[in-house]
XYZ file of C-alpha atoms in Angstrom:
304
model
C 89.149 59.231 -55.610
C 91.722 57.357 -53.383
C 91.924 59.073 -50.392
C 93.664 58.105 -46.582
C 91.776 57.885 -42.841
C 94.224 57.741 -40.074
C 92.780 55.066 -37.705
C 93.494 54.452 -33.735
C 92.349 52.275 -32.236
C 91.589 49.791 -34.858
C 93.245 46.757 -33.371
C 90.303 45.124 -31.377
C 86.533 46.028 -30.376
C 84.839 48.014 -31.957
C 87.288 49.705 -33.753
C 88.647 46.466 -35.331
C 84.667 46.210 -36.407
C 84.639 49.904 -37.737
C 87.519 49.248 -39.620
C 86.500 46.163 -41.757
C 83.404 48.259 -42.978
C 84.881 51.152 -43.800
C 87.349 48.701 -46.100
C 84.725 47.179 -47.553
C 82.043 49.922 -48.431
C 84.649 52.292 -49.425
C 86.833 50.819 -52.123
C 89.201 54.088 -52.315
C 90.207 54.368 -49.141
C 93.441 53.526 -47.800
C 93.483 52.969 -44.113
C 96.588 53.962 -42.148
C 96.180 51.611 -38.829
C 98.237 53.444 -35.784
C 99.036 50.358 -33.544
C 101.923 49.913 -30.646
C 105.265 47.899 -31.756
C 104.719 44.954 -33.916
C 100.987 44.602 -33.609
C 100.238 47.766 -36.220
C 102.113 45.272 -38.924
C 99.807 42.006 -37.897
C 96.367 44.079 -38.197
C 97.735 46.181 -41.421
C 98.286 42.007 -42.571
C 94.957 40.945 -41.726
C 92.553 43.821 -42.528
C 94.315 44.186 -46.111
C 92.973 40.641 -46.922
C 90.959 40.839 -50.087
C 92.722 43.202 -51.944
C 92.160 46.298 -49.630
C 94.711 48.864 -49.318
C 95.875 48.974 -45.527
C 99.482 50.346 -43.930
C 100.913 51.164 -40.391
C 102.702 53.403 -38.311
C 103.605 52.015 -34.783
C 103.034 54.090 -31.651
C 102.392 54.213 -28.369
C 99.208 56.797 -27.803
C 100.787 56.921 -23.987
C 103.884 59.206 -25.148
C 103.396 61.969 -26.844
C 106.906 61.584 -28.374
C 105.734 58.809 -29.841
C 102.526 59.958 -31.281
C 104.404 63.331 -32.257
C 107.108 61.195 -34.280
C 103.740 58.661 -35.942
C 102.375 61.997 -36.940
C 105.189 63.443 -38.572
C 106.146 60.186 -40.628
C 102.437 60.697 -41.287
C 103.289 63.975 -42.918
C 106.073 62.559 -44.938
C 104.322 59.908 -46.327
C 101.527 62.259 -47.724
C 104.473 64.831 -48.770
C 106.341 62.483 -51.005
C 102.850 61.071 -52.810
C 103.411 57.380 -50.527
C 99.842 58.101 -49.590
C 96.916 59.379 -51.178
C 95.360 62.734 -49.850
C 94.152 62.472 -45.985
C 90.538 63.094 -46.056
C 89.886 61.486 -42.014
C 90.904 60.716 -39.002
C 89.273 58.692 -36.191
C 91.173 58.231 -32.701
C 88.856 55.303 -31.482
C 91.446 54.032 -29.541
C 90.585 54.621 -25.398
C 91.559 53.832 -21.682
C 90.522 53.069 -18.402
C 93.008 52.620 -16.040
C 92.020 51.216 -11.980
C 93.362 54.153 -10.556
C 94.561 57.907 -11.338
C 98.048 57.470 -10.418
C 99.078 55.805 -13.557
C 101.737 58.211 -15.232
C 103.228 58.100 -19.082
C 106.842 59.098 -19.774
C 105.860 62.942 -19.992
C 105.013 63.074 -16.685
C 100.936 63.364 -17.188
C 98.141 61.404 -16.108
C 98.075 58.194 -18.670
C 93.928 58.327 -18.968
C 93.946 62.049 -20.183
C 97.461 61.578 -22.252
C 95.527 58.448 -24.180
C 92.182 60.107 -24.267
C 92.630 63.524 -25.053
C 96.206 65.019 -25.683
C 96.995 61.920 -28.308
C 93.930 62.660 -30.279
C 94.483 66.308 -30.011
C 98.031 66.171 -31.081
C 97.375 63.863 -33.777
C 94.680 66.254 -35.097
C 96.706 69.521 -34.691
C 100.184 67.962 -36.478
C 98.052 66.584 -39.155
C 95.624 69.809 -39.929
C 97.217 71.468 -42.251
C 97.424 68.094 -44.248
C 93.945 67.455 -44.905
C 92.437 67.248 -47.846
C 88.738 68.718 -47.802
C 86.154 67.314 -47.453
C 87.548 65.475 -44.948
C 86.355 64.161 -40.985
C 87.737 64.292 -37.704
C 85.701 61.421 -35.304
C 86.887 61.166 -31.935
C 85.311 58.548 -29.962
C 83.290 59.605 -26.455
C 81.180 57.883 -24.100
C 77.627 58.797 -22.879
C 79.585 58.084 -19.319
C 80.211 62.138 -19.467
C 76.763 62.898 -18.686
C 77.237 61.387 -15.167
C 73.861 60.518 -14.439
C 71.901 57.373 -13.538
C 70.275 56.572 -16.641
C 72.942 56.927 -19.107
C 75.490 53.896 -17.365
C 73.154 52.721 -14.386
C 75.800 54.127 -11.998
C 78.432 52.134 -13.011
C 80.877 54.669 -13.464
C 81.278 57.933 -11.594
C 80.160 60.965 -13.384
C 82.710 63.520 -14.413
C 84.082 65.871 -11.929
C 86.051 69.051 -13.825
C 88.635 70.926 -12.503
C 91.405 72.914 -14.811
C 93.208 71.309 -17.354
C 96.617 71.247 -15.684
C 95.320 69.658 -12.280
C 93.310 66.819 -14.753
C 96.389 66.701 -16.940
C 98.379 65.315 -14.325
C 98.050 62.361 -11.648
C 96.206 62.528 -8.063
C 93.427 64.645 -9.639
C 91.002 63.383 -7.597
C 89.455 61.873 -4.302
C 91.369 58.655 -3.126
C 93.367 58.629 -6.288
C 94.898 54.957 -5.675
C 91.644 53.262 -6.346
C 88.950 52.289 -9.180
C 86.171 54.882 -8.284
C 88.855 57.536 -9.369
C 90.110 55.720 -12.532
C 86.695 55.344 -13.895
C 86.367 59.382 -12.309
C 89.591 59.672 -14.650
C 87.987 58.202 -17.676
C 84.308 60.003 -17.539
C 85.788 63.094 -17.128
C 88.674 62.580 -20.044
C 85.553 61.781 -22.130
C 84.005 64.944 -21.492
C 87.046 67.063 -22.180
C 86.982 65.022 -26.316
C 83.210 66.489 -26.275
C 84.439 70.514 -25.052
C 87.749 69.772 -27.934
C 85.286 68.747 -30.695
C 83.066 71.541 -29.962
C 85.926 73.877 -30.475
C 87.518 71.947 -32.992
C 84.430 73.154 -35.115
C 85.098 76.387 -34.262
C 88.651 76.629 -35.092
C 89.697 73.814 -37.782
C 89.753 75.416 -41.575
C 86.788 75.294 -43.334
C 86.096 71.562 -44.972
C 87.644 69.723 -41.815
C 84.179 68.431 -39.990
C 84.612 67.165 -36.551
C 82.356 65.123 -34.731
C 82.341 63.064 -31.262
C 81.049 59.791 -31.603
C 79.500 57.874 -28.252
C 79.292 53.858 -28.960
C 76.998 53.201 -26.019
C 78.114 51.237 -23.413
C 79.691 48.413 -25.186
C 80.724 44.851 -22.847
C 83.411 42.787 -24.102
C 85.829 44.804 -25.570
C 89.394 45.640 -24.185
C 88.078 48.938 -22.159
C 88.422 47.013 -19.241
C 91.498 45.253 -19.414
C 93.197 46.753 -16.787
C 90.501 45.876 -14.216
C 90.700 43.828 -11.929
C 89.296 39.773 -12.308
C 85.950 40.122 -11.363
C 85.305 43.023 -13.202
C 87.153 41.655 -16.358
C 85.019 38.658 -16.005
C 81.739 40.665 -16.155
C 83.064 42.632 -18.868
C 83.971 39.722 -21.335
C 81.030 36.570 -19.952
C 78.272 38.934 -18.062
C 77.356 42.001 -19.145
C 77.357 41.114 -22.937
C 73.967 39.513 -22.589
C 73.091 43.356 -21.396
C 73.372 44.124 -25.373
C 69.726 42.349 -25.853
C 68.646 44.977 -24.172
C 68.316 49.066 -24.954
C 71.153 50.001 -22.379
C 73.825 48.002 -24.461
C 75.164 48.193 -27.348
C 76.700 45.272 -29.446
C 79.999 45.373 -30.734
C 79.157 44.685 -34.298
C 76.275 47.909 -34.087
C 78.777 50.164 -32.265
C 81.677 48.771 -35.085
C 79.324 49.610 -38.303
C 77.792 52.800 -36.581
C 81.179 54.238 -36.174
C 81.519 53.559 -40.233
C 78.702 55.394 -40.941
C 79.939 58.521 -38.891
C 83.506 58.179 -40.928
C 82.392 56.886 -43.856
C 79.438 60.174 -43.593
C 76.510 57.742 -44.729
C 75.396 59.114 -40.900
C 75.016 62.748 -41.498
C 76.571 64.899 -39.265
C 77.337 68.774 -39.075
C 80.848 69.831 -37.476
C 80.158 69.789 -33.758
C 77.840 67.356 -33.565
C 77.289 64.241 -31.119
C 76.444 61.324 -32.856
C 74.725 58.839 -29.969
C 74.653 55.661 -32.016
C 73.274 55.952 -34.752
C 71.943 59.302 -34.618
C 72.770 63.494 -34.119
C 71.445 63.953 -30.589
C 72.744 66.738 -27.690
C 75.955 65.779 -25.745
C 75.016 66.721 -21.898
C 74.628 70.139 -20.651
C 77.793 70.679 -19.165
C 79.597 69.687 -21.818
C 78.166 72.931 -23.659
C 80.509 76.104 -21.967
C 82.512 77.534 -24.841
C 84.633 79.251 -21.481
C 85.715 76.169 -20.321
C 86.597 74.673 -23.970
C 88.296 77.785 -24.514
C 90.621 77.188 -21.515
C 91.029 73.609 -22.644
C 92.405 74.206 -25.843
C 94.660 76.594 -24.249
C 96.007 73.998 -21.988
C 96.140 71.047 -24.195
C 98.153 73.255 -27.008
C 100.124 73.955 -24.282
C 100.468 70.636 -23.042
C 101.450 68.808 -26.346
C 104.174 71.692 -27.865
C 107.244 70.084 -28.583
């Protein structure tokens, strides 16, 4: 049966991967690309090559005006039959900004806005569209368990506080450099792990959700607000890193987010899927307190 999944972050990486296999191993599915300005009509263009069925909605997952109005012409699409029925959603799309000073036009901290409260407001104004069975994925990062062997100290583990101090700018140490923009970014990716977890526990029965963690994947656009050298490392250096087990490539992260959407990965609401596989998210990320307190904030946060 035709069916729609809502995609963010579709545009490059592996999301741009993802999205190409889901086209082409699922032959009823329309794909609904949500890209900023003019680039949403370019990738709708190119991934509908072959005869697959691929739209747009523009917005910019730093305002939550604009991701409220994407959602609701969303909604009206679906309402007046323009779209088939919305069985998934996957906000893939991520950032990592160079410091934790960077602010959107609400007045919060751009890494958490893009992160979390886009996703969650996407998920929240589309609920009560879904069609079951349908998916929820939000993309993670194994960078929330904070330790050594999971991003060989690369980035700075998580460091939680309430939702309204990480909601908004200066949230941590030195906030002006990279060390808290990468703090920023771990700690955002925790926060989709505590929402999914209570997304299981609260979204109607027949709406799955499930984080998905990629790995630590070099070249794609993470990065491209670093600065040169680290840019350079991304995109020429560290990609040889994916002949190794620490890395993954951005064709295996690309298809293994498929599976998860497309459920030939098998998944139970709540899960973690590392890869390619159901595995445990870290132990902090398992306090049904603190996700509690989240959701409180974040509904909060995103009410019109």
């Amino acid at each position: 049966m035709k069916h729609t999944i809502v995609m963010t972050g579709a545009s490059r990486g592996i999301g741009r991967v993802a999205a190409g296999h889901i086209l082409r191993r699922s032959t009823d599915v329309h794909l609904l690309v949500v890209a900023r300005g003019s680039s949403g009509a370019r990738l709708a263009a190119e991934l509908a090559t072959g005869g697959h069925e691929v739209s747009h909605v523009p917005a910019d997952l730093g305002s939550l005006d604009s991701v409220r109005s994407a959602a609701t012409g969303i909604r009206d699409r679906l309402d007046h039959g323009e779209l088939p029925p919305l069985r998934g959603f996957v906000g893939n799309a991520g950032i990592q900004y160079t410091n934790a000073l960077t602010e959107g036009p609400e007045g919060f901290e751009s890494t958490f806005t893009v992160n979390v409260l886009a996703n969650h407001l996407f998920v929240r104004l589309l609920q009560d569209r879904f069609a079951a069975p349908a998916r929820v994925v939000i993309t993670a990062s194994d960078t929330h368990f904070g330790d050594f062997r999971h991003n060989l100290g690369m980035v700075p583990g998580p460091e939680w506080k309430s939702p309204d101090i990480l909601a908004r700018t200066g949230a941590f140490a030195e906030p002006d450099t990279a060390v808290a923009g990468r703090t920023a970014y771990s700690t955002s990716k925790l926060a989709v792990v505590h929402l999914v977890h209570e997304y299981a526990r609260r979204l109607p029965a027949g709406i799955d959700a499930v984080a998905y963690n990629p790995g630590f994947v070099p070249g794609t656009g993470l990065a491209r607000h670093a600065d040169p050298v680290s840019r350079f490392a991304m995109r020429h250096i560290l990609p040889m890193t994916t002949l190794t087990p620490f890395a993954t490539s951005r064709n295996a992260a690309g298809r293994h987010l498929a599976d998860v959407v497309l459920g030939t990965t098998v998944a139970p609401t709540g899960s973690y899927v590392d890869r390619n596989r159901v595995d445990r998210s870290s132990e902090e990320s398992y306090d049904p307190r603190r996700e509690g307190e989240l959701w409180d904030a974040v509904e909060r946060l995103t009410a019109a």
